[in-house]
mmCIF file of N, CA and C and ligand atoms in Angstrom:
data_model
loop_
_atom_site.group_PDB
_atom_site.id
_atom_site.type_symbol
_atom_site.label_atom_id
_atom_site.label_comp_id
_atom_site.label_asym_id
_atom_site.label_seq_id
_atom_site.Cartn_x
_atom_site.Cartn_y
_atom_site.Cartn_z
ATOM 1 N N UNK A 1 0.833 -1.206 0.000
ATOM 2 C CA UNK A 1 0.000 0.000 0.000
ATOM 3 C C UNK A 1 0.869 1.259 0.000
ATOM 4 N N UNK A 2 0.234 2.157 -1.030
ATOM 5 C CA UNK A 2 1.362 3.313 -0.567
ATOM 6 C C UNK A 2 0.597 4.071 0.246
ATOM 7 N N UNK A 3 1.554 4.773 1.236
ATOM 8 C CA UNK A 3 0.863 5.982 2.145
ATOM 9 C C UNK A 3 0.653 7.491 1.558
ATOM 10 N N UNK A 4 0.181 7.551 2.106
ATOM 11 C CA UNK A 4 -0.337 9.000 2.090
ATOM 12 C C UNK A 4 0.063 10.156 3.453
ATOM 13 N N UNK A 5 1.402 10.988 3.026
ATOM 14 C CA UNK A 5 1.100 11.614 3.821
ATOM 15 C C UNK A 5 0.802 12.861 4.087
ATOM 16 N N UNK A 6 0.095 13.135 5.279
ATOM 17 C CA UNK A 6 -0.890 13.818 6.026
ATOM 18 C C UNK A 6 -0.149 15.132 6.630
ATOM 19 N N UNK A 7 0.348 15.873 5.811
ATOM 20 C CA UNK A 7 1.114 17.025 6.040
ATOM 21 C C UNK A 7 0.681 18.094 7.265
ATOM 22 N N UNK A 8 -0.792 17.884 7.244
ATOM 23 C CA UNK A 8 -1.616 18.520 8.053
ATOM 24 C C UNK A 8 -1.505 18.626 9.459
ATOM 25 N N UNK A 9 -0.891 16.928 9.754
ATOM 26 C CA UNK A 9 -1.700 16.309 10.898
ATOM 27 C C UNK A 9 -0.289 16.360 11.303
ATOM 28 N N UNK A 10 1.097 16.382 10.896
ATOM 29 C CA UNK A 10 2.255 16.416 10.783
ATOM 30 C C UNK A 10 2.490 17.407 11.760
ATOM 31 N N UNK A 11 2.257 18.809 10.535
ATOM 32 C CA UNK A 11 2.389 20.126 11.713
ATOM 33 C C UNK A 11 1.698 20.545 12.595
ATOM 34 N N UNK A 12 0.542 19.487 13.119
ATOM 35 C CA UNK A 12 -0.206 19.764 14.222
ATOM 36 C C UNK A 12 0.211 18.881 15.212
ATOM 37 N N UNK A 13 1.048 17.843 14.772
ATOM 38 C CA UNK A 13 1.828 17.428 15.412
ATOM 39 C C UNK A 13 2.793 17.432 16.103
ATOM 40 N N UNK A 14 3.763 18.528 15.227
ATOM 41 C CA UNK A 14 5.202 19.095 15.286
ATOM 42 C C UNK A 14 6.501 17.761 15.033
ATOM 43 N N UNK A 15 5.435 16.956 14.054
ATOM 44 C CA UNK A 15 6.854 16.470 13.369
ATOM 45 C C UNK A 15 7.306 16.269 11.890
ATOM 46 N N UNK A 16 7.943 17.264 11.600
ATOM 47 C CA UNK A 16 8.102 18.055 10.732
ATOM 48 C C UNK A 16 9.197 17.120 10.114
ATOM 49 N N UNK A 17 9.735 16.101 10.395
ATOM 50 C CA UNK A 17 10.063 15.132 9.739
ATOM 51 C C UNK A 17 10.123 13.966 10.510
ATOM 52 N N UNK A 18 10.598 12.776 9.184
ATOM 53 C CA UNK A 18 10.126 11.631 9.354
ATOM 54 C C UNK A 18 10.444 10.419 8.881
ATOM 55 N N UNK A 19 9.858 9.136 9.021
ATOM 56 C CA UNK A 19 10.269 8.232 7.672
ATOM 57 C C UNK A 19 9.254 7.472 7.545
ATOM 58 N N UNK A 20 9.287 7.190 6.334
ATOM 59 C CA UNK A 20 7.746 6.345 5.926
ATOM 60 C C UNK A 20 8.572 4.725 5.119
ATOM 61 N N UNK A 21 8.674 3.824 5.360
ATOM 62 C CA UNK A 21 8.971 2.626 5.373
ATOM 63 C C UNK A 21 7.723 1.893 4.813
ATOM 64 N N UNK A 22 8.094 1.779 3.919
ATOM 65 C CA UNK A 22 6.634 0.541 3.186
ATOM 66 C C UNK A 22 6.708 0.177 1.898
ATOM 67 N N UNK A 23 6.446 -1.299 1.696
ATOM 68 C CA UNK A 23 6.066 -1.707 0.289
ATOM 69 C C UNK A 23 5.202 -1.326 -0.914
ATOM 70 N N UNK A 24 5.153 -1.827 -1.918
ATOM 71 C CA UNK A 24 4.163 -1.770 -2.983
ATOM 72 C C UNK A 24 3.959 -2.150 -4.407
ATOM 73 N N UNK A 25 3.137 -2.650 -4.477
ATOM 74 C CA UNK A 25 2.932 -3.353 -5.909
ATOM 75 C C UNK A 25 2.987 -2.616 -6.674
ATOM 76 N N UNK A 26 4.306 -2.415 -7.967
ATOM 77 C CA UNK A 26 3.902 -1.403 -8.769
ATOM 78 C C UNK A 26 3.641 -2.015 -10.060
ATOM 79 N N UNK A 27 2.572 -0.953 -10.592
ATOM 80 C CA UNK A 27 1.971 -1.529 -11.842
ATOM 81 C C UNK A 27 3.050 -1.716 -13.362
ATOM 82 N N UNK A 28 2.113 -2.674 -13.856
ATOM 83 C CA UNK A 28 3.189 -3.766 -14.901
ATOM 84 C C UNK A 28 3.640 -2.509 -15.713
ATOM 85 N N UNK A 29 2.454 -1.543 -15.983
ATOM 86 C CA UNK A 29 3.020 -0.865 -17.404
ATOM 87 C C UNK A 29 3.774 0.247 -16.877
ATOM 88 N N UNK A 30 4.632 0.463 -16.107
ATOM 89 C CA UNK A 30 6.134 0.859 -15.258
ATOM 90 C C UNK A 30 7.005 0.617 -16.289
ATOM 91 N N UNK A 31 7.246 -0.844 -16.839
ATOM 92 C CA UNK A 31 8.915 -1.209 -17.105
ATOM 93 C C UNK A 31 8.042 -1.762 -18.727
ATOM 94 N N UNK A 32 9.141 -1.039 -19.385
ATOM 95 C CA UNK A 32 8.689 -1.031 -21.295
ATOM 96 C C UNK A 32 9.555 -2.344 -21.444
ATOM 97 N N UNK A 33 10.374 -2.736 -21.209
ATOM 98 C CA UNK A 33 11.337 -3.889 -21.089
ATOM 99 C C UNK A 33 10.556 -5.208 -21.456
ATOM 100 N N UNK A 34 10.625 -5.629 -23.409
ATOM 101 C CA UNK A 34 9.703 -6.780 -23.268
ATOM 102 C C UNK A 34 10.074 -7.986 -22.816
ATOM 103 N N UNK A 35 9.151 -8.397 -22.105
ATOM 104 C CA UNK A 35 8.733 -9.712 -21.705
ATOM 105 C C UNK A 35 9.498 -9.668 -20.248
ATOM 106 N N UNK A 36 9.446 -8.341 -19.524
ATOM 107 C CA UNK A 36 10.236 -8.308 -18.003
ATOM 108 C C UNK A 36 8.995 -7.309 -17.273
ATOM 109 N N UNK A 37 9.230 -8.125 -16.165
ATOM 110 C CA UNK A 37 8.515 -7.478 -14.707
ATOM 111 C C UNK A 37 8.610 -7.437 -13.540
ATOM 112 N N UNK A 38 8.175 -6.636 -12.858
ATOM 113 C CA UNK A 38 8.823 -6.224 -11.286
ATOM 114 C C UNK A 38 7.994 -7.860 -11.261
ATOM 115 N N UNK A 39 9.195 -8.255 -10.074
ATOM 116 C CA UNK A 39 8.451 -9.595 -9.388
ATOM 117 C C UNK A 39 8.375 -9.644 -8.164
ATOM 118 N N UNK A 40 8.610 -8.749 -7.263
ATOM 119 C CA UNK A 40 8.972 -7.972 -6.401
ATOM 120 C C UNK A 40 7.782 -6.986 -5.995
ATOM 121 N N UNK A 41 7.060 -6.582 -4.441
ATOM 122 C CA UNK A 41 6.988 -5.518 -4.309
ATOM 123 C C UNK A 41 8.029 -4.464 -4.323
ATOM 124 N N UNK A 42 7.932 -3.369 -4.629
ATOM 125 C CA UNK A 42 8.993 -2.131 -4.462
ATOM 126 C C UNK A 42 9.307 -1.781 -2.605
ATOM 127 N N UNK A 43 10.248 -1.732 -2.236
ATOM 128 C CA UNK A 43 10.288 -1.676 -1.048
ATOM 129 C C UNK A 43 10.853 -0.124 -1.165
ATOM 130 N N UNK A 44 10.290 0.860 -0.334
ATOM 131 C CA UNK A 44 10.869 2.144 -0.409
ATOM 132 C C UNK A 44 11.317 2.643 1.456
ATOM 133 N N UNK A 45 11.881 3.355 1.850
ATOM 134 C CA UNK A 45 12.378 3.611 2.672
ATOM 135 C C UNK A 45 12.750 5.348 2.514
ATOM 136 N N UNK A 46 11.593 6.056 2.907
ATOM 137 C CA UNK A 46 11.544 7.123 2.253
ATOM 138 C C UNK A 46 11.962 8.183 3.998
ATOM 139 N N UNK A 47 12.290 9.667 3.631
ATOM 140 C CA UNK A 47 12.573 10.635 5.072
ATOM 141 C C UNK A 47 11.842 11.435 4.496
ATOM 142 N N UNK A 48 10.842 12.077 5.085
ATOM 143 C CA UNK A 48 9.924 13.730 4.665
ATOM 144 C C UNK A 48 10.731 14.391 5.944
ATOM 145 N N UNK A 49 10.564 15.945 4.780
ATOM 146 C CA UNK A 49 10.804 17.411 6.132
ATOM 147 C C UNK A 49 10.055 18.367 6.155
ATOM 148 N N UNK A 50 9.088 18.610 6.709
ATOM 149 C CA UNK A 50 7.868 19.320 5.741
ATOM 150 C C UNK A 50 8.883 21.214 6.188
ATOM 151 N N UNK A 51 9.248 21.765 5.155
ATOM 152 C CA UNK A 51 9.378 23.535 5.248
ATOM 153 C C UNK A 51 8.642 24.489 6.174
ATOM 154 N N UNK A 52 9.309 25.184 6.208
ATOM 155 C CA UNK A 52 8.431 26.296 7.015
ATOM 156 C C UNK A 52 6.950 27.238 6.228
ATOM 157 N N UNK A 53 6.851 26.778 4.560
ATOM 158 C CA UNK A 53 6.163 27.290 3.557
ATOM 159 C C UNK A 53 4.788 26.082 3.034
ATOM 160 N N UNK A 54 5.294 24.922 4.199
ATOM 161 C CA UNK A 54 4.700 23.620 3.741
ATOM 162 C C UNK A 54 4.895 22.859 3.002
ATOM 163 N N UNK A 55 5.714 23.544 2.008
ATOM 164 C CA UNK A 55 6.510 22.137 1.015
ATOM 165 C C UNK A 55 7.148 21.648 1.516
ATOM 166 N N UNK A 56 7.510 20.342 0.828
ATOM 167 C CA UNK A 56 8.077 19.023 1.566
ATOM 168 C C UNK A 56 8.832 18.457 0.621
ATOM 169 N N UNK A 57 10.183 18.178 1.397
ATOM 170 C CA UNK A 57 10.928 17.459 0.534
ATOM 171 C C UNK A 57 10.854 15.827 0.986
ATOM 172 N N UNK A 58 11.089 14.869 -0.290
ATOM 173 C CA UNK A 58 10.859 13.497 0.660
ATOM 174 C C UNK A 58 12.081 12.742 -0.474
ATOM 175 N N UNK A 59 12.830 12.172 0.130
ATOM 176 C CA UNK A 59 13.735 11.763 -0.638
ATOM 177 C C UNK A 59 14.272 10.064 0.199
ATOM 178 N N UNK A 60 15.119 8.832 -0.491
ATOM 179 C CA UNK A 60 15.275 8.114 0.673
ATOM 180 C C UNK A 60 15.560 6.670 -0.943
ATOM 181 N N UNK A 61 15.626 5.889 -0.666
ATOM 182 C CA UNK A 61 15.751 4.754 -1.758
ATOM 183 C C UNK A 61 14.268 3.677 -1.846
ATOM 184 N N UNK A 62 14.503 2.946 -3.202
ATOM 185 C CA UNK A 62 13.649 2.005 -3.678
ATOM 186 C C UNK A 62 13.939 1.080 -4.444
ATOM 187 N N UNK A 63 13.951 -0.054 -4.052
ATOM 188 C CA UNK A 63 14.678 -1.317 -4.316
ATOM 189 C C UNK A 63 13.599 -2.428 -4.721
ATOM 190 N N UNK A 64 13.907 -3.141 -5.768
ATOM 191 C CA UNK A 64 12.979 -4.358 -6.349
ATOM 192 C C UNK A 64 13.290 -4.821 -7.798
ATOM 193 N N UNK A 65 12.934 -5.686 -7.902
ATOM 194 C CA UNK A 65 13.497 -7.041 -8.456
ATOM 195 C C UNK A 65 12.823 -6.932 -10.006
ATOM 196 N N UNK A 66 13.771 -6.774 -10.914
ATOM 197 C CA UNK A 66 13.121 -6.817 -12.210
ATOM 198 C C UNK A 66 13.314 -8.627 -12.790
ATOM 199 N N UNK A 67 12.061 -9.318 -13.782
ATOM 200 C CA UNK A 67 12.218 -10.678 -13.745
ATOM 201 C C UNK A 67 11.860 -11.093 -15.167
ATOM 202 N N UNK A 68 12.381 -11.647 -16.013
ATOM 203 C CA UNK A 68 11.856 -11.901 -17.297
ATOM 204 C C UNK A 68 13.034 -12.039 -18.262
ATOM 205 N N UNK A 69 13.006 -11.697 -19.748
ATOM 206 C CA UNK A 69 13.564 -12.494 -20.809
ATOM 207 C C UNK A 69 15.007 -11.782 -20.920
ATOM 208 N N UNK A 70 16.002 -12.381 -20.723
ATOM 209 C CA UNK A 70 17.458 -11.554 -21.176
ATOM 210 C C UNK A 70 17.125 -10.634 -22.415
ATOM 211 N N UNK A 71 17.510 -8.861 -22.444
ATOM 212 C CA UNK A 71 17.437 -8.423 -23.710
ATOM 213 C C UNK A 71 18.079 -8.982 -24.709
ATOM 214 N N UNK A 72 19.180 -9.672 -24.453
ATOM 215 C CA UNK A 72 19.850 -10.433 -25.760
ATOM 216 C C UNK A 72 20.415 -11.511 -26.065
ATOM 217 N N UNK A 73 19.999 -12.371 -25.094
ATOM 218 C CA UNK A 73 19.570 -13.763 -25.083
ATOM 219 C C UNK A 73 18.692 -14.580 -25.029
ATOM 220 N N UNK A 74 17.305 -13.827 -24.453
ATOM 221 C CA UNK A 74 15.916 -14.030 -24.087
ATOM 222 C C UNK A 74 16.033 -15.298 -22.921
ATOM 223 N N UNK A 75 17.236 -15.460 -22.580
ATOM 224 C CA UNK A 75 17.472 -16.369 -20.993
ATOM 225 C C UNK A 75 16.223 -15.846 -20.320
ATOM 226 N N UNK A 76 15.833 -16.440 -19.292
ATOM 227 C CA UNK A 76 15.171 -16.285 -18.152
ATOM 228 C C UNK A 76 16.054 -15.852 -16.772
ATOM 229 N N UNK A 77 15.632 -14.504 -16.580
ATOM 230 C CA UNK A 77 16.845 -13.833 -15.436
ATOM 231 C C UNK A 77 16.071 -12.749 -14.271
ATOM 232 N N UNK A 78 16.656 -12.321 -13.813
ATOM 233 C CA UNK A 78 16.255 -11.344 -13.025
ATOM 234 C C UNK A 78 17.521 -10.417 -12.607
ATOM 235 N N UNK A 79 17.529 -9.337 -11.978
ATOM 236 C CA UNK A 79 18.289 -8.307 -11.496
ATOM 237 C C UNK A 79 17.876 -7.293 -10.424
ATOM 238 N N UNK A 80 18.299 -7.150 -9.536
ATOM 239 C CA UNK A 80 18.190 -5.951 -8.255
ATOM 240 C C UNK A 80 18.371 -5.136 -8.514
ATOM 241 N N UNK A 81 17.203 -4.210 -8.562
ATOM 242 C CA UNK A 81 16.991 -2.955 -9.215
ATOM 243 C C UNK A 81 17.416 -1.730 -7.467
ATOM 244 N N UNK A 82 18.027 -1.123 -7.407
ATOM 245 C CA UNK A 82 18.357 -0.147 -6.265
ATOM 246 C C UNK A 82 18.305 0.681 -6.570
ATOM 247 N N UNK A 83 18.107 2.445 -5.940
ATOM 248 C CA UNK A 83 19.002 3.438 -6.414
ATOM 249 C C UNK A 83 17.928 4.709 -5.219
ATOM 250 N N UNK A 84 18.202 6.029 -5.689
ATOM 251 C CA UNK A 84 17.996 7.370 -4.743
ATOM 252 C C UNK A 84 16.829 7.738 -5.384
ATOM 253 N N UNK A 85 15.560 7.989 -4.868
ATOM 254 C CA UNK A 85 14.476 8.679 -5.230
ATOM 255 C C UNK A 85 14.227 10.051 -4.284
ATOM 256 N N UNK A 86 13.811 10.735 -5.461
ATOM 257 C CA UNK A 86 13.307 12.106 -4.370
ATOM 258 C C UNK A 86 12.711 13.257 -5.036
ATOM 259 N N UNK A 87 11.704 13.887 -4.635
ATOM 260 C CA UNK A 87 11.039 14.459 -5.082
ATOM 261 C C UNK A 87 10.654 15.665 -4.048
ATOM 262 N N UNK A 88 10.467 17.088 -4.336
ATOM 263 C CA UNK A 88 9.754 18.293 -3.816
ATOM 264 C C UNK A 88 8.369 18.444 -4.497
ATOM 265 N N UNK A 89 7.795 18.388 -3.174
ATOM 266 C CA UNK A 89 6.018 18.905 -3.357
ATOM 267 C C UNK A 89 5.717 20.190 -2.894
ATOM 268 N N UNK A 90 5.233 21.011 -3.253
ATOM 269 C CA UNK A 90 4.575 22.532 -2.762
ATOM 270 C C UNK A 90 2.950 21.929 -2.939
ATOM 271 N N UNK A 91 2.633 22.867 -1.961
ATOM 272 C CA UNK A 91 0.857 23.152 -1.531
ATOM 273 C C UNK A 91 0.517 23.816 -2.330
ATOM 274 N N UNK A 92 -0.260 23.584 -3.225
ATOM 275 C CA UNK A 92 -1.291 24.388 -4.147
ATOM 276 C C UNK A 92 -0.521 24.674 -5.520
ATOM 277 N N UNK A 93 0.532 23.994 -5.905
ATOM 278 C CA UNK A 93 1.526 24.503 -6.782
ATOM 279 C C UNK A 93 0.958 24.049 -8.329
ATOM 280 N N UNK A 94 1.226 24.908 -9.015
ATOM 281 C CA UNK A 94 0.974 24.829 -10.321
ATOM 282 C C UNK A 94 2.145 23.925 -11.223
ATOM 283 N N UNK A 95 2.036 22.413 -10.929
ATOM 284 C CA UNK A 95 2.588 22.428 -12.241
ATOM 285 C C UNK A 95 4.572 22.389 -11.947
ATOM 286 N N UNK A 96 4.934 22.756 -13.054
ATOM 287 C CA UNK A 96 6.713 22.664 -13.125
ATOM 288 C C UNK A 96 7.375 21.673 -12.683
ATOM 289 N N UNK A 97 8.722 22.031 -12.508
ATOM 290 C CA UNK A 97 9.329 20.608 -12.267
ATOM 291 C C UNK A 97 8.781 19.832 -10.747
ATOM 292 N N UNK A 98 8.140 20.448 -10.464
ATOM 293 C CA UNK A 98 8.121 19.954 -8.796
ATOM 294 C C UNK A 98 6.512 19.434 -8.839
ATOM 295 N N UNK A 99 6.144 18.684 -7.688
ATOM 296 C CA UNK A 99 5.063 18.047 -7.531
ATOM 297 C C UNK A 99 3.901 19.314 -6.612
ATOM 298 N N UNK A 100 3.198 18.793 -6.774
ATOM 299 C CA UNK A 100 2.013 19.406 -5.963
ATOM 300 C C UNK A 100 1.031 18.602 -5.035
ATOM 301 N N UNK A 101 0.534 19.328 -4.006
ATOM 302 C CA UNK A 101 -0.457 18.636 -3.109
ATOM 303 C C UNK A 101 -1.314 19.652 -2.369
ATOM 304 N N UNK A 102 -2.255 19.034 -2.126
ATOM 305 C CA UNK A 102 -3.785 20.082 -1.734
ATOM 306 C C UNK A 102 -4.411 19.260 -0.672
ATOM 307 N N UNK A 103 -4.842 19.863 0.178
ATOM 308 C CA UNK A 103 -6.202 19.421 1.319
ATOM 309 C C UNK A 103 -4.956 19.076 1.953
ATOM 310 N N UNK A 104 -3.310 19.655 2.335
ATOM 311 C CA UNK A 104 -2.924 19.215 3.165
ATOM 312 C C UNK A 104 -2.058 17.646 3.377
ATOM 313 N N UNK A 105 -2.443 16.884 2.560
ATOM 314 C CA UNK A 105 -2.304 15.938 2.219
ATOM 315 C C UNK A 105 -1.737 15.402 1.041
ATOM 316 N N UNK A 106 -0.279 14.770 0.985
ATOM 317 C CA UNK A 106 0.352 13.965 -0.207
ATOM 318 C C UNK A 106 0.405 13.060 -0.718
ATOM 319 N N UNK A 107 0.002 12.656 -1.668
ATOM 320 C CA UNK A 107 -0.420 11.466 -2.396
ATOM 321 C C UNK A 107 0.945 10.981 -3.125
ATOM 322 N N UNK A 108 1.459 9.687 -2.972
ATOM 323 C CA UNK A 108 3.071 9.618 -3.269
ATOM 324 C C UNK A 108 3.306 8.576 -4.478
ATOM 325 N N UNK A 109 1.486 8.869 -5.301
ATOM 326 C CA UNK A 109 1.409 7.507 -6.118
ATOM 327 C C UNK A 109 2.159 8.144 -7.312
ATOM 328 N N UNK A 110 2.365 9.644 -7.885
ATOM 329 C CA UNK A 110 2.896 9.717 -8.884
ATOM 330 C C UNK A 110 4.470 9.487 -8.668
ATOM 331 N N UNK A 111 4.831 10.214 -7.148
ATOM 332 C CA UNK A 111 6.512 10.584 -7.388
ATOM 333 C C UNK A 111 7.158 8.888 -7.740
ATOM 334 N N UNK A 112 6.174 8.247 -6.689
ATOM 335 C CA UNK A 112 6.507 6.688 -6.774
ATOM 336 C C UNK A 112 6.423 6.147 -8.623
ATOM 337 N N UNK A 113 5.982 6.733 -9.166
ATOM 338 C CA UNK A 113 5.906 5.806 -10.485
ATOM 339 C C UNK A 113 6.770 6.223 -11.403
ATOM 340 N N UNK A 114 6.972 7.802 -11.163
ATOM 341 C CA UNK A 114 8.273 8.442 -11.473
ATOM 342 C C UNK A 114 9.510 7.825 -11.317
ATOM 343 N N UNK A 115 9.234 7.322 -9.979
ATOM 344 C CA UNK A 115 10.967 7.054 -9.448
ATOM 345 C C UNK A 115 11.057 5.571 -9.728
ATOM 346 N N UNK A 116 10.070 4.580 -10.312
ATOM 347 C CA UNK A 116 10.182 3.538 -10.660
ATOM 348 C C UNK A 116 10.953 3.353 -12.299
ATOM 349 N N UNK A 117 10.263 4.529 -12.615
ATOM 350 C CA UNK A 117 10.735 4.467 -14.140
ATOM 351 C C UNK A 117 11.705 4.677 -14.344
ATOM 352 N N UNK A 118 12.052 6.100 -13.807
ATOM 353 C CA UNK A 118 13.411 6.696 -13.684
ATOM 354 C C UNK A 118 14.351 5.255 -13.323
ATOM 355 N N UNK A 119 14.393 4.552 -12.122
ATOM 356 C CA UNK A 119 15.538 3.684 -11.975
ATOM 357 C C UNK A 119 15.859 2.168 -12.983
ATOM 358 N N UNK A 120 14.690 1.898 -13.476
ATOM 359 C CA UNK A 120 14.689 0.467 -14.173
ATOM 360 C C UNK A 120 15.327 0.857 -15.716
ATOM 361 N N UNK A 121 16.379 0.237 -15.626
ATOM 362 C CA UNK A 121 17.371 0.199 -16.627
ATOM 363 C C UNK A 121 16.754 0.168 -18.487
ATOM 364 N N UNK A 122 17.040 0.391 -19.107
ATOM 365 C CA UNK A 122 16.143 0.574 -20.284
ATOM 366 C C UNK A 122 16.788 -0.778 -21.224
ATOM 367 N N UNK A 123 17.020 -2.016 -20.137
ATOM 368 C CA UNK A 123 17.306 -3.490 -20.762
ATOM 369 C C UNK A 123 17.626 -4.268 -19.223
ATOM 370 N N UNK A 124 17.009 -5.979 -19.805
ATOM 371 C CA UNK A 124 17.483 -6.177 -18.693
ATOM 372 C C UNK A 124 18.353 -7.182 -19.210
ATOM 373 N N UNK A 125 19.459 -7.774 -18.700
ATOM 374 C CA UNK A 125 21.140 -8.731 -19.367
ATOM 375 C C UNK A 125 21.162 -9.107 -18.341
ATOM 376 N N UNK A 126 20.883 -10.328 -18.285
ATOM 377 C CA UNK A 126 21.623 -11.974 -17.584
ATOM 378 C C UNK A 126 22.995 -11.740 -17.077
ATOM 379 N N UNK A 127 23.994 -11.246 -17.791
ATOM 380 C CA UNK A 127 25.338 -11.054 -17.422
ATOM 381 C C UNK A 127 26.344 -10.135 -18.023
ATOM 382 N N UNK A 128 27.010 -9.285 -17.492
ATOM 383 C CA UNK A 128 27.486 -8.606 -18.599
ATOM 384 C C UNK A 128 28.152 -8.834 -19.646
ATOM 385 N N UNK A 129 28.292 -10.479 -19.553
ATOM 386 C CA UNK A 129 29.319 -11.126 -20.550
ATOM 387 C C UNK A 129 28.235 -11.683 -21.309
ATOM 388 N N UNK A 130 27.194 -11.686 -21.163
ATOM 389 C CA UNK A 130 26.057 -12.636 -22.096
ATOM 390 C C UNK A 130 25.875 -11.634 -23.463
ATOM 391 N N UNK A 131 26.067 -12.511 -24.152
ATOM 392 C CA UNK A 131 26.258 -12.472 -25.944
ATOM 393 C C UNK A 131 25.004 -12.913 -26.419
ATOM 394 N N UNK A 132 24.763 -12.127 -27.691
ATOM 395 C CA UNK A 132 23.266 -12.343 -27.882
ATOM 396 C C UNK A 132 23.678 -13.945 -29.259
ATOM 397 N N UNK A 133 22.730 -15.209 -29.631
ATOM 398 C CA UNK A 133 23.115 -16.331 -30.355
ATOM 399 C C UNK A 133 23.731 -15.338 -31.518
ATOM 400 N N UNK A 134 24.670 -15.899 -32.340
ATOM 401 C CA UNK A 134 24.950 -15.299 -33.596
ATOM 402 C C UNK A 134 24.102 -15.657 -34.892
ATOM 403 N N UNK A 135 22.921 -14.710 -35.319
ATOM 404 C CA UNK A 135 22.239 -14.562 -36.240
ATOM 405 C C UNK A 135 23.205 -14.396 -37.082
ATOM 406 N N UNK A 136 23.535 -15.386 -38.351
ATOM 407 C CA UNK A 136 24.109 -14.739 -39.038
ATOM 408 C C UNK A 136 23.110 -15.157 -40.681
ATOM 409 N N UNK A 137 22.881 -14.294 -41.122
ATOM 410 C CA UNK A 137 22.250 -14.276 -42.316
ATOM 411 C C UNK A 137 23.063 -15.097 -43.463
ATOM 412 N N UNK A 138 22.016 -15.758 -44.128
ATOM 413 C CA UNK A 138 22.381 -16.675 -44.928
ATOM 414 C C UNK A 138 22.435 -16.151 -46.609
HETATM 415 ZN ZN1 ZN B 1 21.597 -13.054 -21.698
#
């Protein structure tokens, strides 16, 4: 499940940062990579700091398992996908490079699909020594 957080309830709280620790199924059409898929929930391990303006920075890693056909062997493989996600949200923000959130509350389903895409390699290879069969035209 991804969370949602509650920026609101945060600074009525006075904790203005944090960490949000949790899994999630991310959807297939994430990784263009044919005949490969997360096999894996995404495990994220995220820190928020909410600003003195209410934007929030949330940054932290996301790790999970890509599974399916070697790009150039079509082997059957998988690979540990790791790396740094992070994203700035403003309250009421229009748009630009940065995210937005309203009613107080952050919804982390886009930065999350962002940062899925962003890390999954644009092939997935069995080995770095794996050679694709030699097609050789007749
Ligand atoms: Zn291969």
């Amino acid at each position: 499940m991804v969370p949602k957080l509650d920026v609101r309830r945060a600074n009525a709280e006075k904790k203005y940062t944090g960490e949000l620790c949790f899994t999630f199924e991310a959807e297939p059409s994430l990784v263009e990579i044919p005949f490969v898929s997360i096999s894996s929930p995404v495990e994220a391990k995220l820190r928020y700091a909410i600003l003195e303006d209410d934007s929030v920075e949330i940054e932290g890693s996301l790790a999970f398992t890509l599974k399916g056909s070697c790009s150039r062997c079509l082997r059957e493989t998988e690979q540990r996908v790791s790396g740094e996600a992070e994203g700035y949200f403003v309250p009421y923000g229009e748009g630009g490079e940065d995210y937005s959130y309203s009613n107080g509350v952050i919804d982390l389903g886009e930065f999350l699909r962002d940062s899925v895409i962003f890390l999954t390699p644009a092939r997935l290879v069995c080995s770095e020594n794996c050679t694709a069969p030699d097609y050789k035209e007749e």
